[in-house]
mmCIF file of C-alpha atoms in Angstrom:
data_model
loop_
_atom_site.group_PDB
_atom_site.id
_atom_site.type_symbol
_atom_site.label_atom_id
_atom_site.label_comp_id
_atom_site.label_asym_id
_atom_site.label_seq_id
_atom_site.Cartn_x
_atom_site.Cartn_y
_atom_site.Cartn_z
ATOM 1 C CA UNK A 500 106.102 96.060 105.592
ATOM 2 C CA UNK A 501 104.481 98.695 102.772
ATOM 3 C CA UNK A 502 100.666 100.682 103.861
ATOM 4 C CA UNK A 503 98.351 102.278 101.593
ATOM 5 C CA UNK A 504 96.877 104.880 102.715
ATOM 6 C CA UNK A 505 92.358 106.221 102.442
ATOM 7 C CA UNK A 506 91.455 109.300 104.025
ATOM 8 C CA UNK A 507 88.388 109.582 104.902
ATOM 9 C CA UNK A 508 85.747 112.708 106.638
ATOM 10 C CA UNK A 509 82.339 112.456 108.819
ATOM 11 C CA UNK A 510 80.748 115.683 108.974
ATOM 12 C CA UNK A 511 78.849 116.455 112.627
ATOM 13 C CA UNK A 512 75.623 114.741 111.924
ATOM 14 C CA UNK A 513 77.104 111.419 111.167
ATOM 15 C CA UNK A 514 77.036 109.682 114.250
ATOM 16 C CA UNK A 515 78.968 107.498 116.375
ATOM 17 C CA UNK A 516 77.126 104.534 115.249
ATOM 18 C CA UNK A 517 77.390 105.402 111.227
ATOM 19 C CA UNK A 518 80.541 106.365 111.120
ATOM 20 C CA UNK A 519 81.348 102.766 112.779
ATOM 21 C CA UNK A 520 78.684 101.314 110.419
ATOM 22 C CA UNK A 521 80.503 102.703 106.839
ATOM 23 C CA UNK A 522 84.237 101.629 108.538
ATOM 24 C CA UNK A 523 82.826 98.248 109.082
ATOM 25 C CA UNK A 524 82.246 97.599 105.718
ATOM 26 C CA UNK A 525 85.502 99.534 104.752
ATOM 27 C CA UNK A 526 87.458 96.691 106.730
ATOM 28 C CA UNK A 527 84.707 93.819 105.858
ATOM 29 C CA UNK A 528 85.117 93.768 102.039
ATOM 30 C CA UNK A 529 87.878 96.146 101.285
ATOM 31 C CA UNK A 530 90.915 95.090 104.118
ATOM 32 C CA UNK A 531 91.383 98.230 105.574
ATOM 33 C CA UNK A 532 92.002 98.927 108.850
ATOM 34 C CA UNK A 533 91.540 101.913 111.753
ATOM 35 C CA UNK A 534 94.924 103.953 111.385
ATOM 36 C CA UNK A 535 94.538 107.260 113.367
ATOM 37 C CA UNK A 536 91.125 109.161 114.026
ATOM 38 C CA UNK A 537 91.039 113.522 114.280
ATOM 39 C CA UNK A 538 87.879 114.466 116.243
ATOM 40 C CA UNK A 539 87.699 118.444 115.757
ATOM 41 C CA UNK A 540 85.619 120.986 118.288
ATOM 42 C CA UNK A 541 82.181 120.672 115.608
ATOM 43 C CA UNK A 542 82.186 117.289 115.590
ATOM 44 C CA UNK A 543 83.427 116.204 112.474
ATOM 45 C CA UNK A 544 86.187 113.445 112.756
ATOM 46 C CA UNK A 545 88.906 112.804 109.781
ATOM 47 C CA UNK A 546 89.938 109.005 109.804
ATOM 48 C CA UNK A 547 93.204 107.319 107.919
ATOM 49 C CA UNK A 548 92.613 103.877 106.619
ATOM 50 C CA UNK A 549 95.109 102.024 105.286
ATOM 51 C CA UNK A 550 96.270 98.349 104.124
ATOM 52 C CA UNK A 551 98.889 96.128 103.359
ATOM 53 C CA UNK A 552 100.285 96.640 99.580
ATOM 54 C CA UNK A 553 100.569 93.401 98.380
ATOM 55 C CA UNK A 554 104.391 92.129 97.937
ATOM 56 C CA UNK A 555 105.912 90.597 94.956
ATOM 57 C CA UNK A 556 107.627 88.208 95.559
ATOM 58 C CA UNK A 557 111.005 88.139 93.928
ATOM 59 C CA UNK A 558 111.769 91.250 95.079
ATOM 60 C CA UNK A 559 111.735 92.605 92.226
ATOM 61 C CA UNK A 560 109.105 94.834 90.646
ATOM 62 C CA UNK A 561 106.875 93.399 88.321
ATOM 63 C CA UNK A 562 105.848 94.770 84.643
ATOM 64 C CA UNK A 563 102.657 95.969 84.722
ATOM 65 C CA UNK A 564 100.394 95.203 82.043
ATOM 66 C CA UNK A 565 98.125 96.960 80.127
ATOM 67 C CA UNK A 566 94.693 94.802 79.200
ATOM 68 C CA UNK A 567 94.727 94.520 75.601
ATOM 69 C CA UNK A 568 91.368 94.610 74.580
ATOM 70 C CA UNK A 569 91.221 98.125 76.098
ATOM 71 C CA UNK A 570 90.295 100.752 73.986
ATOM 72 C CA UNK A 571 93.491 103.466 73.741
#
C-alpha cells in the first residue's frame, strides 16, 4: 500500500483542543489519518498525516491527460 504524507506544524501557542479540531477537519473532509506526532520542549508539535494513494486498477501506470481548455 502506498501513502501520501502531509507534514504540519503547530506552534506552542496552539492548545490541544484547537490542534485536535484542525486535525479532525483534515481527517473528515480530506481523508487524512494521523501517522506520527513529535512534541517538543517548547510545546510545539510536528505532525504527519497520511492517506492512501488510489490504486490504478490494472497495475499499469495511467497516462495523465491535461485539460485541453487550460491555457499554456
